[in-house]
């Protein structure tokens, strides 16, 4: 069992729960049978210090019966509440609407543990995305209540022992007689003791076409908020963060990882208080959220996840990768991941059925599995100013209909995929003309456009019904294998015409619930098709989207040099299996074997695809691509299911190196990528820590052999004087 509950004797801690994963341990206690306090999170160890400590401090309110034995603002808390002696950031704030008081307090009632987990119910449309349980999953549930409002709070700790991940969420149930309003809703709180003061925060930030650039800095006194108010996790922010010892490297030092299974407005709030404790809160963005609960109603937060490693940042990433692959991503839809050829960079909007058939024939010729028809096939969508919302094939592009067209394409021996952007509407569309009230817009104010489009109010069930019915009709009997689900603007202003005045701060969360519902309906309508997620590239690269999408288009930036940075940053929290990587005709590289080869080596960081006009490719380019696809197939199992190790950081040295290891370490795939020329010819040593001593490995690329000892000491690679340069080693144990 991963969870043990005990009742210590002669202690202020009346109940104690300890959670053990493969390598970590987490402990909490109940102070005086009343308040949940945090005791420990770190390495699994018999000698871990689980002592409860309280510290008296002037200007800190206390309960007369406990004095400085419990001061809310000095203890390590499991789930700090607002306004009852807590001056640090709170995890929950509940407004009693009968009095207007925000003072929030919950007292312990009971805790229980069980095998498996509970579902995360959304207040509308069923469910939020959450991690799937397996035979090892266990849950600790703690129930607290508030005698003033009558609210009950359930805190859940769902344990995934083999990934060293604990997932957390909360449910608030209004069991009182009058309404309350949930004003702040976090899913997870972790108080890290002052002995670890001075941790580094690693997060990613960016822009469209520059996603997930890495930032690392020392967290010092004060509040640090990483948050999205865009209605999407976004290109600019990402909810995944790491905290680590300032000396931590990929292999050494303590590190923590956090994320949330949610794609809308999130908040990662970190506070270092003057006594040098660090508080981490992960949950819903508090500026764009509140939720009214009538008597008898409940609200459940999204699920946040945390992991810890005593062995560096790399292991934290691998814990998150394993967790995502085993508990978040949908089952693989096909016997192998298709190599995609996307039409966007080849033709933009200038597509038609005949052209796409030729494109598919070109794909089949080089061994590509799945041509994808991107934007431009529906309604009056011949450019980005019209058509979004009108989901029917443009008649002149497909004279005998979509079904006959797709059947002809598939007769060439390929699968077929199509682009959709469900959540959006162009003002120039039949849908908007019929239902302008379905778009988010503030009363009396001009609807703000972005890429000439508006956002549909997915919190309105009529909108979700319209969209699912449109897709059901449009794709009826069309043998599609794949949807690329795009999302090309953010939400502002957020105002829903179907909500009353006092519920407008629910609109953003309701919208997200509607988006997830439409994902589920699309998957139910077309159970054999896979979904690739996209938001102007990697603008929703998050665990919420990964629950429904097999892979995510990592960025609209297909320049391989830029990609090394974006891909490196993406691997901090997300597995390579999610990272859709295309070889593109960037800078007319298609007929330049060196550039085409470099683009391919860069793309081998995730599932392979192409983004170019195959019809313009010469014989050399086609032969190169055929060879690349065969090579990719030989490595695919390592890329999609291997353990991932970063070796060189492109942000630090302009070179990106990493390797994948098979679970038994008998197969290794090492990549070195050089982004610019180096007249000095620097030598880099790539240490392959997973190589096994006493084993000889043969490199299938060069034919050379290396002992495990040699690989652990490091392969030397000399930088090239010229620009783009890539080297790979595929090492197989003899
Ligand atoms: C943004 C996506 O990232 C592109 O790949 C492409 O699908 C366009 N949208 C189409 O409008």
PDB file of N, CA and C in Angstrom, residues 7-73:
ATOM      1  N   UNK A   7      -2.551   7.063  14.146  1.00  0.00           N
ATOM      2  CA  UNK A   7      -3.022   8.022  15.164  1.00  0.00           C
ATOM      3  C   UNK A   7      -1.971   8.089  16.258  1.00  0.00           C
ATOM      4  N   UNK A   8      -0.979   8.948  16.109  1.00  0.00           N
ATOM      5  CA  UNK A   8       0.114   8.986  17.088  1.00  0.00           C
ATOM      6  C   UNK A   8      -0.410   9.289  18.494  1.00  0.00           C
ATOM      7  N   UNK A   9       0.246   8.664  19.497  1.00  0.00           N
ATOM      8  CA  UNK A   9      -0.131   8.905  20.894  1.00  0.00           C
ATOM      9  C   UNK A   9       0.675  10.082  21.425  1.00  0.00           C
ATOM     10  N   UNK A  10       0.163  10.756  22.416  1.00  0.00           N
ATOM     11  CA  UNK A  10       0.869  11.841  23.109  1.00  0.00           C
ATOM     12  C   UNK A  10       1.464  12.861  22.153  1.00  0.00           C
ATOM     13  N   UNK A  11       0.713  13.233  21.162  1.00  0.00           N
ATOM     14  CA  UNK A  11       1.246  14.189  20.190  1.00  0.00           C
ATOM     15  C   UNK A  11       0.155  15.194  19.851  1.00  0.00           C
ATOM     16  N   UNK A  12       0.585  16.388  19.487  1.00  0.00           N
ATOM     17  CA  UNK A  12      -0.410  17.373  19.031  1.00  0.00           C
ATOM     18  C   UNK A  12      -0.990  16.935  17.691  1.00  0.00           C
ATOM     19  N   UNK A  13      -0.255  16.068  17.009  1.00  0.00           N
ATOM     20  CA  UNK A  13      -0.748  15.531  15.736  1.00  0.00           C
ATOM     21  C   UNK A  13      -1.594  14.302  16.065  1.00  0.00           C
ATOM     22  N   UNK A  14      -2.888  14.426  15.852  1.00  0.00           N
ATOM     23  CA  UNK A  14      -3.785  13.351  16.278  1.00  0.00           C
ATOM     24  C   UNK A  14      -3.992  12.284  15.201  1.00  0.00           C
ATOM     25  N   UNK A  15      -3.811  12.675  13.951  1.00  0.00           N
ATOM     26  CA  UNK A  15      -3.869  11.704  12.850  1.00  0.00           C
ATOM     27  C   UNK A  15      -2.727  12.039  11.905  1.00  0.00           C
ATOM     28  N   UNK A  16      -2.078  11.013  11.396  1.00  0.00           N
ATOM     29  CA  UNK A  16      -0.975  11.258  10.458  1.00  0.00           C
ATOM     30  C   UNK A  16      -1.159  10.358   9.231  1.00  0.00           C
ATOM     31  N   UNK A  17      -0.911  10.917   8.052  1.00  0.00           N
ATOM     32  CA  UNK A  17      -0.975  10.101   6.836  1.00  0.00           C
ATOM     33  C   UNK A  17       0.364  10.199   6.128  1.00  0.00           C
ATOM     34  N   UNK A  18       0.883   9.052   5.695  1.00  0.00           N
ATOM     35  CA  UNK A  18       2.141   9.034   4.955  1.00  0.00           C
ATOM     36  C   UNK A  18       1.882   8.360   3.611  1.00  0.00           C
ATOM     37  N   UNK A  19       2.319   9.048   2.559  1.00  0.00           N
ATOM     38  CA  UNK A  19       2.176   8.513   1.200  1.00  0.00           C
ATOM     39  C   UNK A  19       3.572   8.143   0.712  1.00  0.00           C
ATOM     40  N   UNK A  20       3.718   6.919   0.216  1.00  0.00           N
ATOM     41  CA  UNK A  20       5.024   6.515  -0.320  1.00  0.00           C
ATOM     42  C   UNK A  20       4.873   6.170  -1.796  1.00  0.00           C
ATOM     43  N   UNK A  21       5.736   6.745  -2.620  1.00  0.00           N
ATOM     44  CA  UNK A  21       5.811   6.335  -4.027  1.00  0.00           C
ATOM     45  C   UNK A  21       7.115   5.560  -4.176  1.00  0.00           C
ATOM     46  N   UNK A  22       7.490   5.241  -5.409  1.00  0.00           N
ATOM     47  CA  UNK A  22       8.697   4.429  -5.606  1.00  0.00           C
ATOM     48  C   UNK A  22       9.910   5.053  -4.896  1.00  0.00           C
ATOM     49  N   UNK A  23      10.091   6.346  -5.062  1.00  0.00           N
ATOM     50  CA  UNK A  23      11.289   6.994  -4.505  1.00  0.00           C
ATOM     51  C   UNK A  23      10.996   8.158  -3.571  1.00  0.00           C
ATOM     52  N   UNK A  24       9.729   8.498  -3.368  1.00  0.00           N
ATOM     53  CA  UNK A  24       9.443   9.698  -2.578  1.00  0.00           C
ATOM     54  C   UNK A  24       8.486   9.390  -1.430  1.00  0.00           C
ATOM     55  N   UNK A  25       8.380  10.357  -0.574  1.00  0.00           N
ATOM     56  CA  UNK A  25       7.504  10.204   0.593  1.00  0.00           C
ATOM     57  C   UNK A  25       6.871  11.564   0.890  1.00  0.00           C
ATOM     58  N   UNK A  26       5.624  11.527   1.302  1.00  0.00           N
ATOM     59  CA  UNK A  26       4.867  12.750   1.592  1.00  0.00           C
ATOM     60  C   UNK A  26       4.125  12.501   2.900  1.00  0.00           C
ATOM     61  N   UNK A  27       4.181  13.439   3.815  1.00  0.00           N
ATOM     62  CA  UNK A  27       3.492  13.218   5.093  1.00  0.00           C
ATOM     63  C   UNK A  27       2.711  14.453   5.495  1.00  0.00           C
ATOM     64  N   UNK A  28       1.526  14.211   6.049  1.00  0.00           N
ATOM     65  CA  UNK A  28       0.707  15.300   6.573  1.00  0.00           C
ATOM     66  C   UNK A  28       0.119  14.853   7.904  1.00  0.00           C
ATOM     67  N   UNK A  29      -0.291  15.807   8.699  1.00  0.00           N
ATOM     68  CA  UNK A  29      -0.867  15.472   9.989  1.00  0.00           C
ATOM     69  C   UNK A  29      -2.050  16.373  10.275  1.00  0.00           C
ATOM     70  N   UNK A  30      -2.809  15.976  11.288  1.00  0.00           N
ATOM     71  CA  UNK A  30      -3.927  16.821  11.717  1.00  0.00           C
ATOM     72  C   UNK A  30      -3.567  17.363  13.091  1.00  0.00           C
ATOM     73  N   UNK A  31      -3.458  18.657  13.206  1.00  0.00           N
ATOM     74  CA  UNK A  31      -3.127  19.288  14.475  1.00  0.00           C
ATOM     75  C   UNK A  31      -4.395  19.353  15.335  1.00  0.00           C
ATOM     76  N   UNK A  32      -4.285  18.829  16.555  1.00  0.00           N
ATOM     77  CA  UNK A  32      -5.365  18.907  17.547  1.00  0.00           C
ATOM     78  C   UNK A  32      -6.717  18.458  16.989  1.00  0.00           C
ATOM     79  N   UNK A  33      -6.670  17.448  16.154  1.00  0.00           N
ATOM     80  CA  UNK A  33      -7.884  16.901  15.549  1.00  0.00           C
ATOM     81  C   UNK A  33      -8.647  17.955  14.743  1.00  0.00           C
ATOM     82  N   UNK A  34      -7.921  19.007  14.287  1.00  0.00           N
ATOM     83  CA  UNK A  34      -8.640  20.121  13.662  1.00  0.00           C
ATOM     84  C   UNK A  34      -8.030  20.621  12.346  1.00  0.00           C
ATOM     85  N   UNK A  35      -6.724  20.961  12.371  1.00  0.00           N
ATOM     86  CA  UNK A  35      -6.165  21.617  11.184  1.00  0.00           C
ATOM     87  C   UNK A  35      -5.160  20.721  10.465  1.00  0.00           C
ATOM     88  N   UNK A  36      -5.287  20.565   9.143  1.00  0.00           N
ATOM     89  CA  UNK A  36      -4.313  19.751   8.408  1.00  0.00           C
ATOM     90  C   UNK A  36      -3.005  20.514   8.180  1.00  0.00           C
ATOM     91  N   UNK A  37      -1.916  19.919   8.656  1.00  0.00           N
ATOM     92  CA  UNK A  37      -0.601  20.575   8.496  1.00  0.00           C
ATOM     93  C   UNK A  37       0.306  19.675   7.671  1.00  0.00           C
ATOM     94  N   UNK A  38       1.260  20.327   7.027  1.00  0.00           N
ATOM     95  CA  UNK A  38       2.180  19.582   6.164  1.00  0.00           C
ATOM     96  C   UNK A  38       3.419  19.194   6.956  1.00  0.00           C
ATOM     97  N   UNK A  39       3.874  17.951   6.777  1.00  0.00           N
ATOM     98  CA  UNK A  39       5.015  17.487   7.576  1.00  0.00           C
ATOM     99  C   UNK A  39       6.258  17.199   6.746  1.00  0.00           C
ATOM    100  N   UNK A  40       6.096  16.682   5.540  1.00  0.00           N
ATOM    101  CA  UNK A  40       7.313  16.268   4.811  1.00  0.00           C
ATOM    102  C   UNK A  40       6.989  15.996   3.346  1.00  0.00           C
ATOM    103  N   UNK A  41       7.901  16.395   2.461  1.00  0.00           N
ATOM    104  CA  UNK A  41       7.867  15.912   1.078  1.00  0.00           C
ATOM    105  C   UNK A  41       9.303  15.805   0.606  1.00  0.00           C
ATOM    106  N   UNK A  42       9.714  14.628   0.199  1.00  0.00           N
ATOM    107  CA  UNK A  42      11.091  14.460  -0.269  1.00  0.00           C
ATOM    108  C   UNK A  42      11.390  13.005  -0.511  1.00  0.00           C
ATOM    109  N   UNK A  43      12.673  12.709  -0.328  1.00  0.00           N
ATOM    110  CA  UNK A  43      13.187  11.373  -0.580  1.00  0.00           C
ATOM    111  C   UNK A  43      12.532  10.367   0.368  1.00  0.00           C
ATOM    112  N   UNK A  44      12.279   9.163  -0.135  1.00  0.00           N
ATOM    113  CA  UNK A  44      11.729   8.126   0.747  1.00  0.00           C
ATOM    114  C   UNK A  44      12.832   7.691   1.702  1.00  0.00           C
ATOM    115  N   UNK A  45      12.557   7.760   2.991  1.00  0.00           N
ATOM    116  CA  UNK A  45      13.607   7.435   3.950  1.00  0.00           C
ATOM    117  C   UNK A  45      12.963   7.123   5.295  1.00  0.00           C
ATOM    118  N   UNK A  46      13.509   6.099   5.966  1.00  0.00           N
ATOM    119  CA  UNK A  46      12.995   5.750   7.295  1.00  0.00           C
ATOM    120  C   UNK A  46      13.275   6.848   8.298  1.00  0.00           C
ATOM    121  N   UNK A  47      14.364   7.605   8.051  1.00  0.00           N
ATOM    122  CA  UNK A  47      14.761   8.607   9.043  1.00  0.00           C
ATOM    123  C   UNK A  47      14.219  10.004   8.710  1.00  0.00           C
ATOM    124  N   UNK A  48      13.269  10.076   7.775  1.00  0.00           N
ATOM    125  CA  UNK A  48      12.726  11.403   7.422  1.00  0.00           C
ATOM    126  C   UNK A  48      12.117  12.058   8.668  1.00  0.00           C
ATOM    127  N   UNK A  49      12.333  13.341   8.809  1.00  0.00           N
ATOM    128  CA  UNK A  49      11.856  14.073   9.979  1.00  0.00           C
ATOM    129  C   UNK A  49      10.392  14.490   9.755  1.00  0.00           C
ATOM    130  N   UNK A  50       9.479  13.879  10.492  1.00  0.00           N
ATOM    131  CA  UNK A  50       8.057  14.192  10.317  1.00  0.00           C
ATOM    132  C   UNK A  50       7.518  15.041  11.479  1.00  0.00           C
ATOM    133  N   UNK A  51       8.422  15.692  12.184  1.00  0.00           N
ATOM    134  CA  UNK A  51       7.994  16.467  13.355  1.00  0.00           C
ATOM    135  C   UNK A  51       7.163  17.686  12.958  1.00  0.00           C
ATOM    136  N   UNK A  52       6.105  17.912  13.726  1.00  0.00           N
ATOM    137  CA  UNK A  52       5.316  19.139  13.532  1.00  0.00           C
ATOM    138  C   UNK A  52       5.988  20.265  14.320  1.00  0.00           C
ATOM    139  N   UNK A  53       6.171  21.393  13.648  1.00  0.00           N
ATOM    140  CA  UNK A  53       6.781  22.534  14.334  1.00  0.00           C
ATOM    141  C   UNK A  53       5.866  23.742  14.222  1.00  0.00           C
ATOM    142  N   UNK A  54       5.694  24.413  15.340  1.00  0.00           N
ATOM    143  CA  UNK A  54       4.966  25.681  15.276  1.00  0.00           C
ATOM    144  C   UNK A  54       5.921  26.752  15.761  1.00  0.00           C
ATOM    145  N   UNK A  55       5.690  27.950  15.311  1.00  0.00           N
ATOM    146  CA  UNK A  55       6.615  29.011  15.677  1.00  0.00           C
ATOM    147  C   UNK A  55       5.780  30.221  16.065  1.00  0.00           C
ATOM    148  N   UNK A  56       5.998  30.700  17.274  1.00  0.00           N
ATOM    149  CA  UNK A  56       5.302  31.912  17.694  1.00  0.00           C
ATOM    150  C   UNK A  56       5.890  33.105  16.960  1.00  0.00           C
ATOM    151  N   UNK A  57       5.055  34.020  16.617  1.00  0.00           N
ATOM    152  CA  UNK A  57       5.570  35.184  15.908  1.00  0.00           C
ATOM    153  C   UNK A  57       4.627  36.353  16.195  1.00  0.00           C
ATOM    154  N   UNK A  58       5.220  37.501  16.521  1.00  0.00           N
ATOM    155  CA  UNK A  58       4.392  38.673  16.815  1.00  0.00           C
ATOM    156  C   UNK A  58       3.551  39.033  15.595  1.00  0.00           C
ATOM    157  N   UNK A  59       2.432  39.664  15.839  1.00  0.00           N
ATOM    158  CA  UNK A  59       1.523  40.081  14.767  1.00  0.00           C
ATOM    159  C   UNK A  59       0.936  38.894  13.997  1.00  0.00           C
ATOM    160  N   UNK A  60       0.920  37.727  14.655  1.00  0.00           N
ATOM    161  CA  UNK A  60       0.309  36.562  14.015  1.00  0.00           C
ATOM    162  C   UNK A  60      -0.899  36.141  14.833  1.00  0.00           C
ATOM    163  N   UNK A  61      -2.115  36.272  14.283  1.00  0.00           N
ATOM    164  CA  UNK A  61      -3.306  35.919  15.050  1.00  0.00           C
ATOM    165  C   UNK A  61      -3.308  34.433  15.418  1.00  0.00           C
ATOM    166  N   UNK A  62      -3.918  34.109  16.573  1.00  0.00           N
ATOM    167  CA  UNK A  62      -3.950  32.714  17.022  1.00  0.00           C
ATOM    168  C   UNK A  62      -5.305  32.402  17.638  1.00  0.00           C
ATOM    169  N   UNK A  63      -5.570  31.129  17.750  1.00  0.00           N
ATOM    170  CA  UNK A  63      -6.766  30.657  18.455  1.00  0.00           C
ATOM    171  C   UNK A  63      -6.403  30.608  19.933  1.00  0.00           C
ATOM    172  N   UNK A  64      -7.219  31.208  20.814  1.00  0.00           N
ATOM    173  CA  UNK A  64      -6.845  31.261  22.224  1.00  0.00           C
ATOM    174  C   UNK A  64      -6.489  29.882  22.799  1.00  0.00           C
ATOM    175  N   UNK A  65      -7.199  28.854  22.357  1.00  0.00           N
ATOM    176  CA  UNK A  65      -6.942  27.535  22.957  1.00  0.00           C
ATOM    177  C   UNK A  65      -5.598  26.926  22.543  1.00  0.00           C
ATOM    178  N   UNK A  66      -5.010  27.419  21.426  1.00  0.00           N
ATOM    179  CA  UNK A  66      -3.745  26.811  20.977  1.00  0.00           C
ATOM    180  C   UNK A  66      -2.546  27.755  21.159  1.00  0.00           C
ATOM    181  N   UNK A  67      -2.803  29.019  21.343  1.00  0.00           N
ATOM    182  CA  UNK A  67      -1.706  29.985  21.489  1.00  0.00           C
ATOM    183  C   UNK A  67      -0.747  29.871  20.316  1.00  0.00           C
ATOM    184  N   UNK A  68       0.572  29.893  20.623  1.00  0.00           N
ATOM    185  CA  UNK A  68       1.514  29.795  19.506  1.00  0.00           C
ATOM    186  C   UNK A  68       1.760  28.339  19.095  1.00  0.00           C
ATOM    187  N   UNK A  69       0.951  27.417  19.652  1.00  0.00           N
ATOM    188  CA  UNK A  69       1.029  26.024  19.183  1.00  0.00           C
ATOM    189  C   UNK A  69       0.499  25.870  17.761  1.00  0.00           C
ATOM    190  N   UNK A  70      -0.335  26.801  17.351  1.00  0.00           N
ATOM    191  CA  UNK A  70      -0.824  26.785  15.961  1.00  0.00           C
ATOM    192  C   UNK A  70      -1.150  28.208  15.546  1.00  0.00           C
ATOM    193  N   UNK A  71      -0.308  28.767  14.725  1.00  0.00           N
ATOM    194  CA  UNK A  71      -0.591  30.083  14.151  1.00  0.00           C
ATOM    195  C   UNK A  71      -0.686  29.884  12.646  1.00  0.00           C
ATOM    196  N   UNK A  72      -1.853  30.187  12.089  1.00  0.00           N
ATOM    197  CA  UNK A  72      -2.102  29.842  10.688  1.00  0.00           C
ATOM    198  C   UNK A  72      -1.014  30.375   9.760  1.00  0.00           C
ATOM    199  N   UNK A  73      -0.482  31.543  10.059  1.00  0.00           N
ATOM    200  CA  UNK A  73       0.450  32.145   9.092  1.00  0.00           C
ATOM    201  C   UNK A  73       1.902  31.740   9.310  1.00  0.00           C
TER     202      UNK A  73
END
